[in-house]
Coordinates of C-alpha atoms in Angstrom, one line a residue:
M27 CA 21.1 40.8 -28.8
M28 CA 23.8 38.9 -26.9
N29 CA 21.4 38.3 -24.0
Q30 CA 18.7 37.0 -26.4
A31 CA 21.1 34.7 -28.2
A32 CA 22.3 33.4 -24.9
S33 CA 18.8 32.8 -23.7
L34 CA 17.9 30.9 -26.9
S35 CA 21.0 28.8 -26.6
F36 CA 20.2 28.0 -23.0
T37 CA 16.7 27.0 -24.0
R38 CA 18.0 24.8 -26.8
V39 CA 20.4 23.0 -24.4
L40 CA 17.5 22.3 -22.0
M41 CA 15.2 21.2 -24.8
E42 CA 17.6 19.0 -26.9
G43 CA 20.9 18.6 -25.2
I44 CA 19.9 17.1 -21.9
K45 CA 18.9 13.5 -22.2
E46 CA 17.3 13.3 -18.7
M47 CA 13.7 14.5 -18.5
V48 CA 13.4 18.1 -17.3
F49 CA 10.2 19.7 -16.0
V50 CA 10.0 23.3 -14.8
V51 CA 7.0 23.8 -12.5
K52 CA 5.6 27.1 -11.4
V53 CA 4.5 27.4 -7.8
D54 CA 1.3 29.4 -7.5
D55 CA 0.3 31.4 -4.4
V56 CA -2.3 28.9 -3.4
C57 CA 0.4 26.1 -3.5
S58 CA -0.8 24.6 -6.7
F59 CA 1.7 23.6 -9.3
T60 CA 1.6 24.4 -13.0
Y61 CA 3.9 23.0 -15.8
E62 CA 5.8 25.8 -17.3
F63 CA 8.4 24.0 -19.4
L64 CA 9.1 20.4 -20.6
N65 CA 12.1 19.4 -22.5
K66 CA 12.2 17.1 -25.5
A67 CA 13.1 14.0 -23.5
A68 CA 10.2 14.6 -21.1
M69 CA 7.7 14.7 -24.0
E70 CA 9.2 11.7 -25.8
K71 CA 9.3 9.4 -22.7
T72 CA 6.0 10.3 -21.0
L73 CA 2.4 10.9 -22.0
L74 CA 2.8 14.7 -21.6
G75 CA 3.2 17.1 -24.5
P76 CA 3.2 20.7 -25.5
G77 CA -0.4 20.9 -24.5
S78 CA 0.5 20.2 -20.9
V79 CA 2.3 23.6 -20.5
G80 CA 0.1 26.0 -18.5
K81 CA -1.9 23.2 -16.8
T82 CA -1.7 22.0 -13.2
F83 CA -1.1 18.5 -11.9
D84 CA -4.9 18.2 -11.1
D85 CA -5.7 19.2 -14.7
I86 CA -3.6 16.5 -16.3
H87 CA -3.1 13.5 -14.0
S88 CA -5.5 11.1 -12.4
K89 CA -6.7 11.8 -8.9
F90 CA -4.1 9.5 -7.3
M91 CA -1.1 10.6 -9.4
A92 CA -2.0 14.3 -8.8
K93 CA -2.2 13.7 -5.0
F94 CA 1.2 11.9 -5.1
L95 CA 2.9 14.8 -7.1
N96 CA 1.3 17.5 -5.0
E97 CA 2.7 15.9 -1.8
K98 CA 6.2 15.5 -3.2
Y99 CA 6.4 19.1 -4.5
S100 CA 4.8 20.5 -1.3
E101 CA 7.5 18.8 0.7
V102 CA 10.1 20.9 -1.2
I103 CA 8.3 24.1 -0.3
Q104 CA 7.9 23.1 3.4
T105 CA 11.6 22.3 3.8
N106 CA 13.1 24.8 1.3
Q107 CA 15.4 21.9 0.3
S108 CA 16.0 19.7 -2.6
T109 CA 14.6 16.2 -2.3
S110 CA 14.8 13.0 -4.4
Y111 CA 12.6 9.9 -4.7
E112 CA 12.3 6.8 -6.8
D113 CA 9.1 6.3 -8.9
S114 CA 7.8 4.4 -11.9
F115 CA 5.9 5.5 -15.0
Y116 CA 4.4 4.2 -18.2
S117 CA 6.0 5.6 -21.3
A118 CA 4.2 6.6 -24.5
D119 CA 5.1 3.1 -26.0
N120 CA 3.2 1.4 -23.1
K121 CA 6.3 0.2 -21.2
L122 CA 6.9 0.4 -17.5
H123 CA 10.0 2.4 -16.6
Y124 CA 11.7 3.1 -13.2
S125 CA 13.0 6.6 -12.5
K126 CA 14.8 8.7 -9.9
T127 CA 13.6 12.2 -9.5
L128 CA 15.5 15.2 -8.1
L129 CA 13.3 18.2 -7.1
T130 CA 15.2 21.5 -6.7
P131 CA 13.5 24.8 -5.5
L132 CA 14.3 28.1 -7.2
F133 CA 13.9 31.3 -5.2
D134 CA 13.3 35.0 -6.0
D135 CA 15.3 37.9 -4.5
L136 CA 12.9 37.8 -1.4
G137 CA 13.7 34.2 -0.8
K138 CA 10.3 32.9 -2.0
C139 CA 10.1 29.7 -3.9
T140 CA 8.7 30.5 -7.3
H141 CA 9.6 27.4 -9.3
I142 CA 10.6 23.8 -8.8
V143 CA 12.9 22.1 -11.3
S144 CA 12.3 18.4 -11.7
L145 CA 15.2 16.4 -13.2
V146 CA 14.1 12.8 -13.9
K147 CA 16.6 10.1 -14.7
D148 CA 15.5 6.8 -16.3
I149 CA 17.0 4.1 -14.1
T150 CA 15.1 1.1 -15.6
D151 CA 18.2 -0.9 -16.6
E152 CA 19.9 -0.2 -13.3
K153 CA 16.8 -1.1 -11.3
I154 CA 16.2 -4.4 -13.2
A155 CA 19.9 -5.3 -12.8
K156 CA 19.7 -4.6 -9.1
L157 CA 16.5 -6.6 -8.6
E158 CA 18.0 -9.5 -10.6
S159 CA 21.2 -9.4 -8.5
Q160 CA 19.1 -9.7 -5.3
G161 CA 17.5 -12.9 -6.6
I162 CA 14.0 -11.6 -6.9
Q163 CA 12.8 -14.8 -8.5
E164 CA 14.2 -16.9 -5.7
R165 CA 12.4 -14.7 -3.2
L166 CA 9.1 -15.1 -5.0
E167 CA 9.5 -18.9 -5.0
E168 CA 10.4 -18.8 -1.3
S169 CA 7.3 -16.7 -0.6
S170 CA 5.1 -19.0 -2.8
A171 CA 6.3 -22.1 -1.0
R172 CA 5.8 -20.6 2.4
Y173 CA 2.1 -19.9 1.8
R174 CA 1.4 -22.6 -0.8
S175 CA -1.5 -24.3 1.1
L176 CA -3.4 -21.1 1.8
F177 CA -2.4 -19.8 -1.7
D178 CA -3.8 -22.9 -3.5
S179 CA -6.9 -23.4 -1.4
N180 CA -8.1 -19.8 -2.0
A181 CA -11.3 -19.7 -4.1
D182 CA -10.2 -16.5 -5.8
A183 CA -7.7 -16.4 -8.6
I184 CA -4.2 -15.3 -7.4
F185 CA -1.3 -14.5 -9.7
T186 CA 2.2 -13.5 -8.8
V187 CA 3.6 -10.7 -10.9
D188 CA 7.0 -8.9 -10.8
F189 CA 7.7 -5.2 -10.8
N190 CA 7.1 -4.9 -14.5
G191 CA 3.7 -6.6 -14.3
H192 CA 5.0 -9.9 -15.8
I193 CA 3.2 -13.0 -14.5
T194 CA 5.5 -15.4 -12.6
G195 CA 3.0 -17.9 -11.2
G196 CA -0.4 -18.4 -9.8
N197 CA -2.8 -20.8 -8.0
S198 CA -5.1 -23.4 -9.4
A199 CA -8.1 -20.9 -9.3
G200 CA -6.0 -18.6 -11.5
G201 CA -5.6 -21.3 -14.1
K202 CA -9.3 -22.1 -14.0
L203 CA -10.2 -18.4 -14.4
S204 CA -7.8 -17.7 -17.3
G205 CA -8.0 -21.1 -19.0
Y206 CA -4.2 -21.2 -19.3
Y207 CA -1.6 -23.4 -17.7
M208 CA 0.8 -21.3 -15.6
N209 CA 3.7 -22.1 -17.8
E210 CA 1.8 -20.5 -20.7
L211 CA 1.2 -17.3 -18.7
A212 CA 4.8 -17.1 -17.3
G213 CA 6.6 -14.0 -18.6
K214 CA 3.5 -12.4 -20.1
N215 CA 2.3 -9.0 -18.8
F216 CA -1.1 -9.0 -17.1
I217 CA -2.0 -5.8 -19.0
D218 CA -2.1 -7.9 -22.2
F219 CA -5.2 -9.7 -20.8
V220 CA -7.2 -6.6 -19.8
V221 CA -9.7 -5.3 -22.3
P222 CA -8.6 -2.0 -24.0
E223 CA -11.1 0.3 -22.2
D224 CA -9.8 -0.9 -18.7
K225 CA -6.1 -0.8 -19.4
V226 CA -5.5 2.7 -18.1
Q227 CA -7.3 1.9 -14.8
A228 CA -5.3 -1.4 -14.5
K229 CA -2.0 0.4 -15.0
E230 CA -2.9 3.1 -12.4
N231 CA -3.9 0.6 -9.8
F232 CA -0.7 -1.5 -10.3
H233 CA 1.4 1.7 -10.2
F234 CA -0.1 2.9 -7.0
S235 CA 0.2 -0.5 -5.3
I236 CA 4.0 -0.1 -5.9
L237 CA 3.7 3.1 -4.0
G238 CA 1.7 1.5 -1.2
N239 CA -1.9 2.5 -2.2
I240 CA -3.9 -0.8 -2.4
K241 CA -7.5 -0.6 -3.8
D242 CA -10.1 -2.8 -5.4
S243 CA -11.2 -2.1 -9.0
R244 CA -13.5 -3.7 -11.5
L245 CA -11.6 -4.9 -14.5
Q246 CA -12.7 -7.0 -17.6
I247 CA -10.2 -9.7 -18.5
F248 CA -9.9 -11.9 -21.5
N249 CA -9.5 -15.7 -20.9
K250 CA -7.9 -18.2 -23.3
T251 CA -11.0 -18.6 -25.4
G252 CA -11.4 -14.9 -25.8
D253 CA -14.4 -14.5 -23.5
V254 CA -14.5 -11.4 -21.3
I255 CA -14.7 -12.1 -17.5
C256 CA -15.6 -9.2 -15.1
C257 CA -13.4 -9.4 -12.1
L258 CA -12.8 -7.5 -8.8
V259 CA -9.0 -7.0 -8.8
K260 CA -6.4 -5.8 -6.3
F261 CA -2.6 -5.9 -6.1
I262 CA -0.9 -6.7 -2.8
P263 CA 2.9 -6.4 -2.3
I264 CA 4.8 -9.6 -1.4
N265 CA 7.2 -8.8 1.4
V266 CA 10.1 -11.2 2.1
K267 CA 12.8 -10.4 4.7
S268 CA 11.7 -6.7 4.7
K269 CA 11.9 -6.3 0.9
I270 CA 9.0 -6.2 -1.6
T271 CA 9.8 -8.9 -4.1
G272 CA 6.7 -8.8 -6.3
F273 CA 3.0 -8.6 -6.1
Y274 CA -0.1 -10.8 -5.6
M275 CA -2.8 -10.0 -8.2
I276 CA -6.0 -11.2 -6.6
A277 CA -8.9 -11.5 -9.1
K278 CA -12.4 -12.3 -7.9
D279 CA -14.7 -13.6 -10.7
M280 CA -17.9 -11.6 -10.5
T281 CA -19.6 -13.4 -13.4
E282 CA -21.9 -15.7 -11.4
L283 CA -22.9 -13.0 -8.9
D284 CA -23.8 -10.6 -11.8
K285 CA -25.6 -13.4 -13.6
I286 CA -27.8 -14.3 -10.6
A287 CA -28.9 -10.7 -10.2
S288 CA -29.7 -10.4 -13.9
L289 CA -31.6 -13.7 -13.9
Y290 CA -33.8 -12.5 -11.1
K291 CA -34.8 -9.6 -13.3
A292 CA -36.0 -12.1 -15.9
G293 CA -38.3 -13.8 -13.5
E294 CA -38.6 -14.8 -9.8
E295 CA -38.9 -18.5 -10.6
N296 CA -35.6 -18.6 -12.5
F297 CA -34.1 -16.7 -9.6
R298 CA -35.3 -19.3 -7.1
I299 CA -34.0 -22.2 -9.2
I300 CA -30.6 -20.7 -9.4
A301 CA -30.5 -19.5 -5.8
E302 CA -31.2 -22.9 -4.4
N303 CA -28.4 -24.5 -6.3
V304 CA -25.5 -22.2 -5.6
H305 CA -23.0 -22.4 -2.8
D306 CA -23.3 -18.7 -1.7
V307 CA -26.3 -17.5 0.3
I308 CA -28.9 -15.6 -1.7
I309 CA -31.1 -13.2 0.2
L310 CA -34.1 -11.3 -1.1
M311 CA -35.3 -8.2 0.8
N312 CA -38.2 -5.8 -0.1
H313 CA -38.1 -2.0 0.2
H314 CA -39.1 -2.3 3.9
K315 CA -36.0 -4.4 4.5
Q316 CA -38.1 -7.5 5.3
Y317 CA -36.5 -10.9 4.5
L318 CA -38.6 -12.4 1.7
Y319 CA -36.3 -15.3 0.7
V320 CA -33.1 -16.9 2.0
S321 CA -31.5 -19.8 0.1
P322 CA -31.0 -23.2 1.8
S323 CA -27.2 -22.7 1.7
S324 CA -27.5 -20.3 4.7
E325 CA -27.5 -23.3 7.0
T326 CA -24.2 -24.6 5.6
I327 CA -22.5 -21.2 5.5
F328 CA -23.9 -19.4 8.5
G329 CA -25.6 -22.1 10.6
Y330 CA -29.1 -20.7 10.3
R331 CA -32.0 -22.4 8.5
P332 CA -33.9 -20.0 6.2
D333 CA -37.0 -20.2 8.4
Q334 CA -34.8 -19.0 11.3
I335 CA -34.0 -15.8 9.4
I336 CA -37.3 -14.9 7.7
G337 CA -39.3 -12.8 10.1
Q338 CA -36.3 -11.4 11.9
E339 CA -35.5 -7.7 12.3
P340 CA -33.3 -6.2 9.5
Y341 CA -29.6 -6.8 10.0
F342 CA -30.3 -8.9 13.1
N343 CA -27.1 -10.9 12.5
V344 CA -24.8 -8.0 11.5
H345 CA -22.1 -6.9 13.8
P346 CA -23.2 -3.6 15.6
K347 CA -20.2 -1.8 14.2
D348 CA -21.0 -2.8 10.7
I349 CA -24.7 -2.0 10.6
S350 CA -24.3 1.6 9.5
N351 CA -22.0 0.4 6.7
I352 CA -24.4 -2.0 5.1
S353 CA -27.4 0.1 5.8
E354 CA -25.9 3.1 4.0
A355 CA -24.9 0.9 1.0
F356 CA -28.4 -0.5 0.8
E357 CA -30.0 3.0 0.8
Q358 CA -27.6 4.4 -1.7
A359 CA -28.2 1.5 -4.1
A360 CA -31.9 1.7 -3.8
K361 CA -31.7 5.4 -4.5
N362 CA -29.5 5.6 -7.5
G363 CA -29.7 2.0 -8.9
S364 CA -26.1 1.1 -8.3
T365 CA -24.8 -2.2 -7.1
Y366 CA -22.7 -2.5 -3.9
L367 CA -20.0 -4.8 -2.4
V368 CA -19.3 -4.6 1.3
Q369 CA -17.3 -6.7 3.7
I370 CA -18.9 -7.0 7.1
R371 CA -19.1 -9.4 10.1
L372 CA -22.1 -11.7 10.3
L373 CA -23.1 -13.9 13.2
H374 CA -22.6 -17.6 12.6
N375 CA -24.9 -19.7 14.8
E376 CA -21.9 -21.7 16.2
R377 CA -18.7 -20.0 15.2
G378 CA -19.6 -16.5 16.3
W379 CA -18.7 -13.4 14.2
I380 CA -17.2 -14.3 10.8
W381 CA -16.1 -12.0 8.0
S382 CA -18.5 -12.1 5.1
E383 CA -18.9 -10.3 1.7
I384 CA -22.3 -9.0 0.7
S385 CA -23.0 -8.1 -2.9
G386 CA -26.3 -6.2 -3.5
T387 CA -28.2 -5.4 -6.7
P388 CA -31.4 -3.3 -6.6
V389 CA -34.4 -4.4 -8.7
F390 CA -36.9 -1.8 -9.9
G391 CA -40.5 -2.3 -11.1
E392 CA -42.1 -1.1 -14.4
D393 CA -42.9 2.2 -12.6
E394 CA -39.2 2.6 -12.0
K395 CA -39.7 2.4 -8.2
F396 CA -37.4 0.3 -6.1
N397 CA -39.0 -3.0 -5.2
H398 CA -36.4 -5.5 -4.0
M399 CA -32.7 -6.0 -3.2
V400 CA -31.0 -9.2 -4.3
M401 CA -28.1 -9.9 -2.0
V402 CA -25.4 -12.6 -2.3
A403 CA -23.5 -13.4 0.9
R404 CA -20.3 -15.5 1.2
D405 CA -17.9 -16.5 4.0
I406 CA -14.6 -14.8 3.4
S407 CA -13.0 -15.6 6.8
I408 CA -10.2 -17.6 5.2
Q409 CA -9.5 -14.8 2.7
K410 CA -9.5 -12.2 5.6
E411 CA -6.9 -14.3 7.5
Y412 CA -4.9 -14.5 4.3
E413 CA -5.0 -10.8 3.7
S414 CA -4.2 -10.2 7.4
Q415 CA -1.0 -12.3 7.0
L416 CA -0.1 -10.5 3.8
K417 CA -0.5 -7.1 5.6
H418 CA 1.6 -8.3 8.5
F419 CA 4.4 -9.2 6.1
A420 CA 4.1 -5.9 4.3
Y421 CA 4.4 -3.9 7.6
Y422 CA 6.6 -6.0 9.9
D423 CA 10.2 -7.0 9.7
S424 CA 10.4 -10.8 9.4
L425 CA 13.7 -11.1 11.4
T426 CA 12.8 -9.1 14.5
E427 CA 9.0 -9.0 14.2
L428 CA 9.3 -5.2 14.8
P429 CA 7.4 -2.7 12.6
N430 CA 9.3 -1.9 9.4
R431 CA 10.1 1.5 7.8
R432 CA 6.7 1.7 6.0
Y433 CA 4.7 1.1 9.2
F434 CA 6.9 3.4 11.2
Q435 CA 6.6 6.3 8.7
E436 CA 2.8 6.0 8.5
Y437 CA 2.4 5.7 12.3
A438 CA 4.9 8.5 13.0
T439 CA 3.2 10.8 10.5
E440 CA -0.2 10.2 12.1
R441 CA 1.3 10.9 15.6
L442 CA 3.0 14.0 14.4
E443 CA -0.3 15.4 13.1
L444 CA -2.1 14.6 16.4
N445 CA 0.6 16.1 18.5
E446 CA 0.6 19.3 16.4
N447 CA -3.1 19.6 17.0
G448 CA -2.7 18.9 20.7
R449 CA 0.4 21.2 21.1
R450 CA 2.5 18.3 22.3
S451 CA 5.9 17.3 21.0
L452 CA 7.7 14.1 19.9
A453 CA 11.2 12.9 19.2
V454 CA 12.8 10.6 16.6
L455 CA 15.9 8.5 17.6
I456 CA 18.0 6.6 15.0
L457 CA 20.6 4.1 16.3
D458 CA 22.8 1.3 15.0
I459 CA 25.3 -1.1 16.4
D460 CA 28.9 0.1 16.2
D461 CA 31.2 -2.0 14.0
F462 CA 28.4 -4.5 13.2
K463 CA 30.2 -5.6 10.0
E464 CA 33.0 -7.0 12.1
I465 CA 30.5 -9.4 13.8
N466 CA 29.3 -10.6 10.5
D467 CA 32.8 -11.0 9.0
Q468 CA 34.2 -12.8 12.1
W469 CA 31.3 -15.0 13.2
G470 CA 29.0 -15.2 10.1
H471 CA 25.6 -13.8 9.1
E472 CA 23.6 -16.3 11.3
T473 CA 25.4 -14.9 14.4
G474 CA 24.8 -11.4 13.0
D475 CA 21.1 -12.1 12.6
A476 CA 20.9 -13.5 16.2
V477 CA 22.5 -10.3 17.5
I478 CA 20.0 -8.2 15.5
Q479 CA 17.1 -10.3 16.9
E480 CA 18.3 -9.8 20.5
F481 CA 18.9 -6.1 19.9
G482 CA 15.4 -5.6 18.6
F483 CA 13.9 -7.6 21.5
R484 CA 15.7 -5.5 24.1
L485 CA 14.8 -2.3 22.3
N486 CA 11.1 -3.2 22.1
N487 CA 11.1 -3.9 25.9
C488 CA 12.1 -0.2 26.4
M489 CA 9.0 1.0 24.6
H490 CA 5.9 2.1 26.6
G491 CA 2.6 3.7 25.8
E492 CA 2.5 5.1 22.3
N493 CA 6.2 4.9 21.8
M494 CA 7.4 2.7 19.0
A495 CA 10.6 0.9 17.9
A496 CA 11.1 -0.2 14.3
R497 CA 13.8 -1.7 12.2
L498 CA 14.9 0.3 9.1
G499 CA 17.2 -2.4 7.8
G500 CA 20.6 -4.0 8.5
D501 CA 21.6 -3.0 12.0
E502 CA 19.8 0.3 11.9
F503 CA 16.7 1.0 14.1
V504 CA 14.4 3.9 14.7
I505 CA 12.4 5.0 17.7
L506 CA 9.4 7.3 18.0
L507 CA 8.8 9.0 21.4
A508 CA 5.2 10.0 21.0
D509 CA 4.8 12.5 23.9
T510 CA 7.9 14.3 25.2
E511 CA 8.2 17.7 26.9
T512 CA 11.9 18.2 27.4
E513 CA 15.3 17.0 26.2
K514 CA 15.8 15.6 29.6
Q515 CA 12.9 13.1 29.1
V516 CA 14.4 12.0 25.8
A517 CA 17.9 11.6 27.4
E518 CA 16.4 9.4 30.1
V519 CA 15.0 7.0 27.5
A520 CA 18.3 7.0 25.6
D521 CA 20.1 6.2 28.9
M522 CA 17.7 3.4 29.6
I523 CA 18.5 1.9 26.1
Y524 CA 22.2 2.1 26.7
Q525 CA 21.8 0.4 30.1
V526 CA 19.9 -2.6 28.6
M527 CA 22.5 -2.9 25.8
K528 CA 25.4 -3.2 28.3
E529 CA 24.6 -6.9 29.0
P530 CA 26.5 -9.1 26.6
V531 CA 24.6 -10.9 23.8
E532 CA 24.8 -14.7 24.2
V533 CA 24.8 -16.4 20.9
E534 CA 25.7 -20.1 20.3
G535 CA 28.3 -20.2 23.1
L536 CA 29.6 -16.7 22.3
S537 CA 29.4 -13.7 24.6
L538 CA 29.4 -10.6 22.5
N539 CA 29.7 -7.1 23.9
I540 CA 28.1 -4.4 21.7
S541 CA 28.0 -0.7 21.7
I542 CA 25.6 1.6 19.9
S543 CA 25.5 5.1 18.4
M544 CA 22.4 7.2 18.5
G545 CA 21.1 10.4 16.9
I546 CA 18.1 12.3 18.2
A547 CA 15.8 14.8 16.5
L548 CA 13.2 16.8 18.5
A549 CA 10.2 18.1 16.7
P550 CA 10.9 21.8 16.0
S551 CA 8.4 24.7 16.5
E552 CA 7.9 24.9 12.7
K553 CA 6.0 22.2 10.8
V554 CA 8.3 19.5 9.3
S555 CA 7.7 16.0 8.0
I556 CA 8.7 12.8 9.7
S557 CA 11.2 12.2 6.8
V558 CA 12.9 15.5 7.7
M559 CA 13.1 14.5 11.3
M560 CA 14.6 11.1 10.4
K561 CA 17.2 12.7 8.2
R562 CA 18.2 15.1 11.1
A563 CA 18.4 12.2 13.5
D564 CA 20.5 10.2 11.0
M565 CA 23.0 13.0 10.6
A566 CA 23.2 13.4 14.4
M567 CA 23.9 9.6 14.7
Y568 CA 26.8 9.8 12.3
K569 CA 28.2 12.9 14.1
A570 CA 28.1 10.8 17.3
K571 CA 30.1 8.0 15.6
Q572 CA 32.7 10.5 14.4
Q573 CA 33.2 12.0 17.9
E574 CA 32.9 9.0 20.2
K575 CA 31.2 5.6 19.8
N576 CA 28.5 4.4 22.2
T577 CA 27.2 7.9 22.6
F578 CA 24.3 10.0 21.3
Q579 CA 24.0 13.4 19.7
V580 CA 20.9 15.7 19.5
S581 CA 20.3 17.4 16.2
P582 CA 19.8 21.2 16.5
T583 CA 16.2 22.2 15.7

């Protein structure tokens, strides 16, 4: 009776007494994860409930969320260690919250992990306070000013939104699309303008863009007059000085393209009238992929008159590496009646290969057989340049121009998988400048930044082949040695780095001598993640600092 009473008391404490969210997840033999217990706070703050017990992540969550959770929980099993991470979620009352999660493995008498306890703390207030203290709004304004000309000239609607999805600005195309002045949109959540049936998808796409997964999605959006506009939407992180300060929400209005395709179905003559008066290039192909019609705008957009295209072989002006992409999209659309949207390189008569976007809509006859494909082509080379710049800012450190933490982890993870398959090895080195705070305190942050720049430049010059140096933040850097056989090879690289750092750093008339501490982690025989190797290298670096500065330590495998 005492044991039963104690058990009931313990369950009640978990259920009602703990204000943090608690999830107990059972680990199945096939490494799938099943909810076994949720406390009251978990059910109140999330969309999960009693019906979630006994179901797996794949049963309950979307494909992307299930993949994310499976990876996090699998990491606990692989390392047999607790791990923590920050995340965000939408609560039952439709508000975005930030959280910090601690995953702790539970083992049976044989040392096998049977359950994982997830303790989730809501850190929304703390996160917002931190973001405000960092001057997020100022960073957004700085980023907006830096790319204003490209931002405003883009034909697509672009809005800037903060971490909660609140709109903070936008370009002129955004105002035209929405019908609002930007000061009317400021502070409103973009979710409020999405039609009800698309809200879940919009939230998921925004959530996963925070986690680094960027994807296009079709969303229907209300404008000021209440009309529904079908848009192709993506969220891209804004990266300023190595920190994500908000997001670009890019919305491409698909109304005209959809209308052109539908008008063709109403009659070829209507189609020709419309096609000859639009800026984009309209192309009509039959089921044999013969060019039947090309609108006059092709000469303006691609440098070819319509009569120079009609009669040509299919895809004559498509880049060889992109032919399979558009051919497969064409065949699939003709087979199942779906529309497609692809980005490929087309040959301009004077400018060479330019990035273009092709939208295709199949048209079927009364016998329900495929007859024609209506395609709309547009030049998106400016947009591609814009996206390329955004990607650069998302993956590179603005001070040193070295890869940042995100790029390093993606690249290193890829190399680790390749090396495991090829039975080669690699090493991770983490290093920082000894007593760097004293340089900032004595000579100022501009001098400190100059030292960081020179340090990164010298470090990058030591990299060869597939090796990579990246900046983690502050004065801390990380190196991946992509193909090493022995500790001696790693030590030789470390020695080379120490040698190049012996030369004083010359900054504004100052000659500063710097020393560095370094920690090294070699890939062990068992399978581990790059995150684990970085933690081991970090611990080895601090051990080196405690023993003797300007030295390195190798973490035991």
